[in-house]
Short mmCIF file of C-alpha atoms in Angstrom, two decimals:
data_model
loop_
_atom_site.label_atom_id
_atom_site.label_comp_id
_atom_site.label_asym_id
_atom_site.label_seq_id
_atom_site.Cartn_x
_atom_site.Cartn_y
_atom_site.Cartn_z
CA MET F 617 37.98 -31.45 96.32
CA ALA F 618 37.36 -28.41 98.43
CA GLY F 619 40.53 -29.33 100.18
CA TRP F 620 39.33 -32.79 101.04
CA PRO F 621 41.07 -36.11 100.22
CA VAL F 622 39.04 -37.85 97.57
CA TYR F 623 39.63 -41.56 96.61
CA GLU F 624 38.59 -43.55 93.61
CA VAL F 625 38.14 -47.27 93.92
CA THR F 626 37.97 -49.16 90.46
CA PRO F 627 37.57 -52.64 89.44
CA ARG F 628 40.73 -54.41 88.51
CA GLY F 629 41.02 -55.94 85.07
CA CYS F 630 37.76 -54.38 83.59
CA ASP F 631 36.46 -51.02 82.65
CA ALA F 632 34.08 -49.40 84.95
CA ARG F 633 30.51 -48.94 83.30
CA ARG F 634 29.01 -47.04 86.23
CA ARG F 635 29.93 -44.35 88.72
CA ALA F 636 28.91 -44.05 92.26
CA ILE F 637 29.80 -41.95 95.51
CA TYR F 638 30.10 -43.66 98.76
CA LEU F 639 29.45 -41.54 101.97
CA HIS F 640 30.63 -43.41 105.08
CA GLY F 641 29.00 -43.48 108.45
CA GLY F 642 30.32 -42.73 111.89
CA ALA F 643 27.73 -40.28 113.37
CA TYR F 644 29.50 -37.40 111.44
CA ILE F 645 32.19 -37.43 114.10
CA ASN F 646 34.28 -40.62 113.14
CA GLU F 647 36.65 -41.42 110.33
CA ILE F 648 35.91 -43.99 107.73
CA ALA F 649 36.64 -47.50 108.95
CA PRO F 650 38.17 -50.92 107.34
CA GLN F 651 34.49 -52.10 107.09
CA HIS F 652 33.44 -49.38 104.70
CA TRP F 653 36.52 -49.97 102.46
CA GLN F 654 35.71 -53.63 102.29
CA LEU F 655 32.35 -52.84 101.21
CA ILE F 656 33.40 -50.44 98.79
CA ALA F 657 35.86 -52.62 97.15
CA HIS F 658 33.44 -55.36 96.95
CA VAL F 659 30.67 -53.39 95.15
CA ALA F 660 33.33 -52.08 92.84
CA ALA F 661 34.64 -55.44 91.78
CA GLU F 662 31.03 -56.99 91.60
CA THR F 663 29.47 -54.30 89.57
CA ALA F 664 32.08 -52.79 87.43
CA THR F 665 31.65 -49.43 89.22
CA ARG F 666 33.96 -46.59 89.79
CA ILE F 667 33.29 -45.42 93.35
CA THR F 668 34.36 -42.03 94.52
CA VAL F 669 34.82 -41.85 98.17
CA PRO F 670 35.23 -38.17 99.64
CA ILE F 671 36.82 -38.09 103.11
CA TYR F 672 34.50 -35.37 104.33
CA PRO F 673 35.85 -33.23 107.42
CA LEU F 674 34.17 -34.19 110.56
CA ALA F 675 31.96 -32.47 112.96
CA PRO F 676 32.41 -29.94 114.73
CA LEU F 677 35.12 -28.64 112.31
CA ALA F 678 32.87 -28.80 109.39
CA THR F 679 29.06 -28.86 109.51
CA ALA F 680 26.22 -29.82 107.01
CA ALA F 681 25.98 -26.38 105.70
CA GLU F 682 29.50 -26.92 104.13
CA VAL F 683 29.44 -30.74 103.65
CA VAL F 684 26.21 -31.32 101.81
CA PRO F 685 26.60 -28.57 99.13
CA ALA F 686 30.30 -29.78 98.54
CA VAL F 687 29.21 -33.39 97.99
CA THR F 688 26.38 -32.12 95.81
CA ASP F 689 29.20 -30.32 93.80
CA LEU F 690 31.22 -33.49 93.45
CA ALA F 691 28.07 -35.53 92.11
CA VAL F 692 27.64 -32.58 89.40
CA GLU F 693 31.40 -32.90 88.67
CA LEU F 694 31.06 -36.71 88.28
CA LEU F 695 28.03 -36.17 85.99
CA ASP F 696 29.84 -33.64 83.68
CA GLY F 697 32.89 -36.11 83.33
CA GLY F 698 30.64 -39.21 82.84
CA GLY F 699 29.03 -38.69 79.73
CA GLY F 700 25.69 -37.44 81.00
CA THR F 701 25.07 -40.50 83.02
CA PRO F 702 24.24 -39.55 86.70
CA PRO F 703 26.25 -41.38 89.53
CA SER F 704 24.52 -43.47 92.21
CA LEU F 705 24.74 -42.44 95.79
CA ILE F 706 25.59 -44.93 98.52
CA GLY F 707 25.78 -44.25 102.22
CA ASP F 708 25.61 -45.89 105.61
CA SER F 709 24.21 -44.72 108.91
CA ALA F 710 24.98 -41.02 109.11
CA GLY F 711 26.46 -41.29 105.44
CA GLY F 712 23.17 -42.56 104.41
CA GLY F 713 21.28 -39.31 105.79
CA MET F 714 23.98 -37.44 104.11
CA ALA F 715 23.18 -39.26 100.74
CA LEU F 716 19.51 -38.64 100.86
CA ALA F 717 20.28 -34.96 101.64
CA VAL F 718 22.43 -34.64 98.69
CA ALA F 719 19.84 -36.29 96.58
CA VAL F 720 17.29 -33.55 97.84
CA HIS F 721 19.88 -30.70 97.20
CA LEU F 722 20.47 -31.90 93.62
CA ARG F 723 16.77 -31.82 93.02
CA ASP F 724 16.25 -28.40 94.78
CA ARG F 725 19.05 -27.04 92.42
CA GLY F 726 17.39 -28.33 89.34
CA LEU F 727 20.16 -30.82 88.65
CA PRO F 728 19.90 -34.51 87.47
CA ALA F 729 18.89 -36.93 90.24
CA PRO F 730 21.35 -39.73 91.18
CA ALA F 731 20.71 -42.87 89.16
CA ARG F 732 19.74 -44.64 92.45
CA THR F 733 20.25 -43.84 96.02
CA LEU F 734 21.30 -46.82 98.35
CA LEU F 735 20.77 -46.16 101.95
CA ILE F 736 22.25 -48.69 104.55
CA SER F 737 20.75 -48.23 107.93
CA PRO F 738 20.44 -44.41 107.39
CA TRP F 739 20.10 -41.93 110.11
CA LEU F 740 17.67 -39.45 108.48
CA ASP F 741 16.29 -37.47 111.38
CA ILE F 742 18.92 -35.98 113.87
CA THR F 743 16.28 -35.26 116.45
CA LEU F 744 15.40 -38.96 117.11
CA THR F 745 11.99 -38.05 118.30
CA ASP F 746 10.06 -40.68 116.61
CA PRO F 747 8.28 -42.49 119.64
CA ARG F 748 9.52 -45.87 118.27
CA VAL F 749 13.09 -44.77 118.90
CA ALA F 750 12.70 -45.24 122.76
CA LEU F 751 11.26 -48.57 122.26
CA LEU F 752 14.02 -49.57 119.81
CA GLU F 753 16.81 -48.35 122.08
CA ASP F 754 15.99 -51.01 124.67
CA ARG F 755 16.90 -53.76 122.23
CA ASP F 756 19.80 -51.95 120.14
CA PRO F 757 23.20 -53.30 121.31
CA TRP F 758 25.23 -50.60 119.57
CA LEU F 759 23.44 -47.18 119.54
CA ALA F 760 22.26 -44.65 122.28
CA VAL F 761 19.97 -41.92 121.76
CA ALA F 762 21.93 -39.36 123.97
CA GLY F 763 25.14 -39.90 122.10
CA ALA F 764 23.55 -39.66 118.73
CA ARG F 765 21.65 -36.33 119.59
CA CYS F 766 24.85 -34.86 120.71
CA ALA F 767 26.74 -35.75 117.50
CA GLY F 768 23.80 -34.51 115.51
CA ASP F 769 23.90 -31.11 117.11
CA LEU F 770 27.63 -30.98 116.37
CA TYR F 771 26.99 -31.72 112.73
CA ARG F 772 24.06 -29.22 112.22
CA GLY F 773 25.85 -26.38 113.42
CA ASP F 774 23.60 -23.25 113.04
CA LEU F 775 20.94 -25.14 110.91
CA SER F 776 17.66 -25.96 112.49
CA ALA F 777 17.22 -29.75 113.24
CA ASP F 778 14.65 -30.05 110.69
CA HIS F 779 16.76 -28.53 107.94
CA PRO F 780 16.80 -30.87 104.95
CA HIS F 781 20.58 -31.05 105.08
CA VAL F 782 20.52 -32.62 108.43
CA SER F 783 17.04 -34.30 108.68
CA PRO F 784 16.18 -35.17 105.04
CA LEU F 785 13.50 -37.51 106.20
CA LEU F 786 11.40 -34.42 106.77
CA ALA F 787 12.11 -32.95 103.39
CA ASP F 788 9.72 -33.04 100.41
CA LEU F 789 10.73 -36.25 98.61
CA THR F 790 8.75 -35.63 95.34
CA GLY F 791 10.79 -36.13 92.07
CA LEU F 792 13.61 -38.21 93.56
CA ASN F 793 14.70 -41.23 91.70
CA PRO F 794 14.62 -45.01 92.88
CA ILE F 795 15.83 -45.56 96.57
CA THR F 796 17.06 -48.95 97.89
CA LEU F 797 16.78 -49.13 101.58
CA PHE F 798 18.39 -51.52 104.13
CA SER F 799 17.39 -51.64 107.94
CA GLY F 800 17.42 -53.97 110.90
CA THR F 801 14.81 -54.16 113.42
CA ARG F 802 17.23 -53.99 116.47
CA ASP F 803 18.50 -50.45 115.35
CA ILE F 804 17.21 -47.14 116.68
CA VAL F 805 17.30 -45.71 113.12
CA ASN F 806 14.85 -48.46 111.99
CA ALA F 807 12.14 -45.85 112.93
CA ASP F 808 13.62 -43.48 110.20
CA ALA F 809 13.70 -46.18 107.73
CA ARG F 810 10.07 -47.07 108.19
CA GLN F 811 9.06 -43.40 108.03
CA LEU F 812 11.10 -42.95 104.83
CA ALA F 813 9.27 -45.91 103.21
CA ALA F 814 5.94 -44.38 103.93
CA ARG F 815 6.83 -40.92 103.06
CA ALA F 816 8.43 -42.10 99.82
CA ALA F 817 5.24 -44.01 98.92
CA ALA F 818 3.17 -40.72 99.47
CA ALA F 819 5.52 -38.63 97.34
CA GLY F 820 5.35 -41.25 94.56
CA VAL F 821 9.11 -42.29 94.90
CA GLU F 822 10.02 -45.83 94.02
CA LEU F 823 11.34 -47.42 97.05
CA GLU F 824 12.61 -50.97 97.59
CA PHE F 825 12.73 -51.75 101.41
CA HIS F 826 14.72 -54.53 102.81
CA GLU F 827 14.00 -54.86 106.45
CA ALA F 828 15.77 -57.49 108.24
CA PRO F 829 14.32 -59.04 111.36
CA GLU F 830 16.75 -59.07 114.41
CA MET F 831 19.70 -57.39 112.64
CA VAL F 832 21.71 -54.48 114.00
CA HIS F 833 22.85 -51.31 112.66
CA VAL F 834 24.71 -51.24 109.33
CA TYR F 835 24.34 -55.14 109.14
CA PRO F 836 25.16 -55.20 105.40
CA LEU F 837 28.76 -54.45 106.35
CA LEU F 838 29.03 -57.42 108.85
CA PRO F 839 30.68 -60.80 107.89
CA ILE F 840 27.44 -62.73 108.65
CA PRO F 841 24.95 -64.41 106.14
CA GLU F 842 22.45 -61.65 106.39
CA GLY F 843 25.08 -59.27 105.47
CA ARG F 844 26.29 -61.46 102.36
CA THR F 845 22.67 -61.35 101.35
CA ALA F 846 22.41 -57.63 101.56
CA ARG F 847 25.61 -57.03 99.86
CA ALA F 848 24.35 -59.06 96.88
CA THR F 849 21.06 -57.06 96.92
CA ILE F 850 23.17 -53.89 96.65
CA CYS F 851 25.13 -55.00 93.81
CA ALA F 852 21.96 -56.14 91.93
CA ALA F 853 20.45 -52.79 92.54
CA LEU F 854 23.40 -50.92 91.05
CA ARG F 855 23.29 -53.13 88.09
CA SER F 856 19.65 -52.46 87.42
#
């Protein structure tokens, strides 16, 4: 698709009853990792879902102005080939920001919304200017604001930092379908998650917020009890 490799992961031994697109994290500058594939395979097997995984080009070789419309086109292609049932969108970290940006772009183009958007520790505002971010950074063992801002600038290219393709938190959320949101409290982008919960409520969007105390970035991908609980919740949300 658009010159990108695209993989499909299907459950073995049964027919896939659902479709989803998974957008991996990595600050828009890192490739998909084994932990992403493990989560994708688990969700596909547990929910009888065919999961499409685009290996999108990384910044600065490609920017949001190219990537978000191309993933939106992929969602439309799956809709056209899936009997009229919209796929769900799943994304972690930067991929979570991309997933919400695609949901907003689908709405803006007058196209069917994703069945559900599942966001795992999403990075939704590349500016990281929420006052809580500085407080969270002292307790976050993984992410740093300076490096994230640099990566975000590479990804936005010529777009403004508040453009909905790169900071969908700042977009009008009206009309979006249900969102399931996961965030740990030792994560700088927990500030984004809390803002999204508030903005979704104000826009009348159904949002189920799973905030895990003392958990780090993308904890649902980790081999820990809290991660297993989150993965079970992701599967339940897809089945609903």
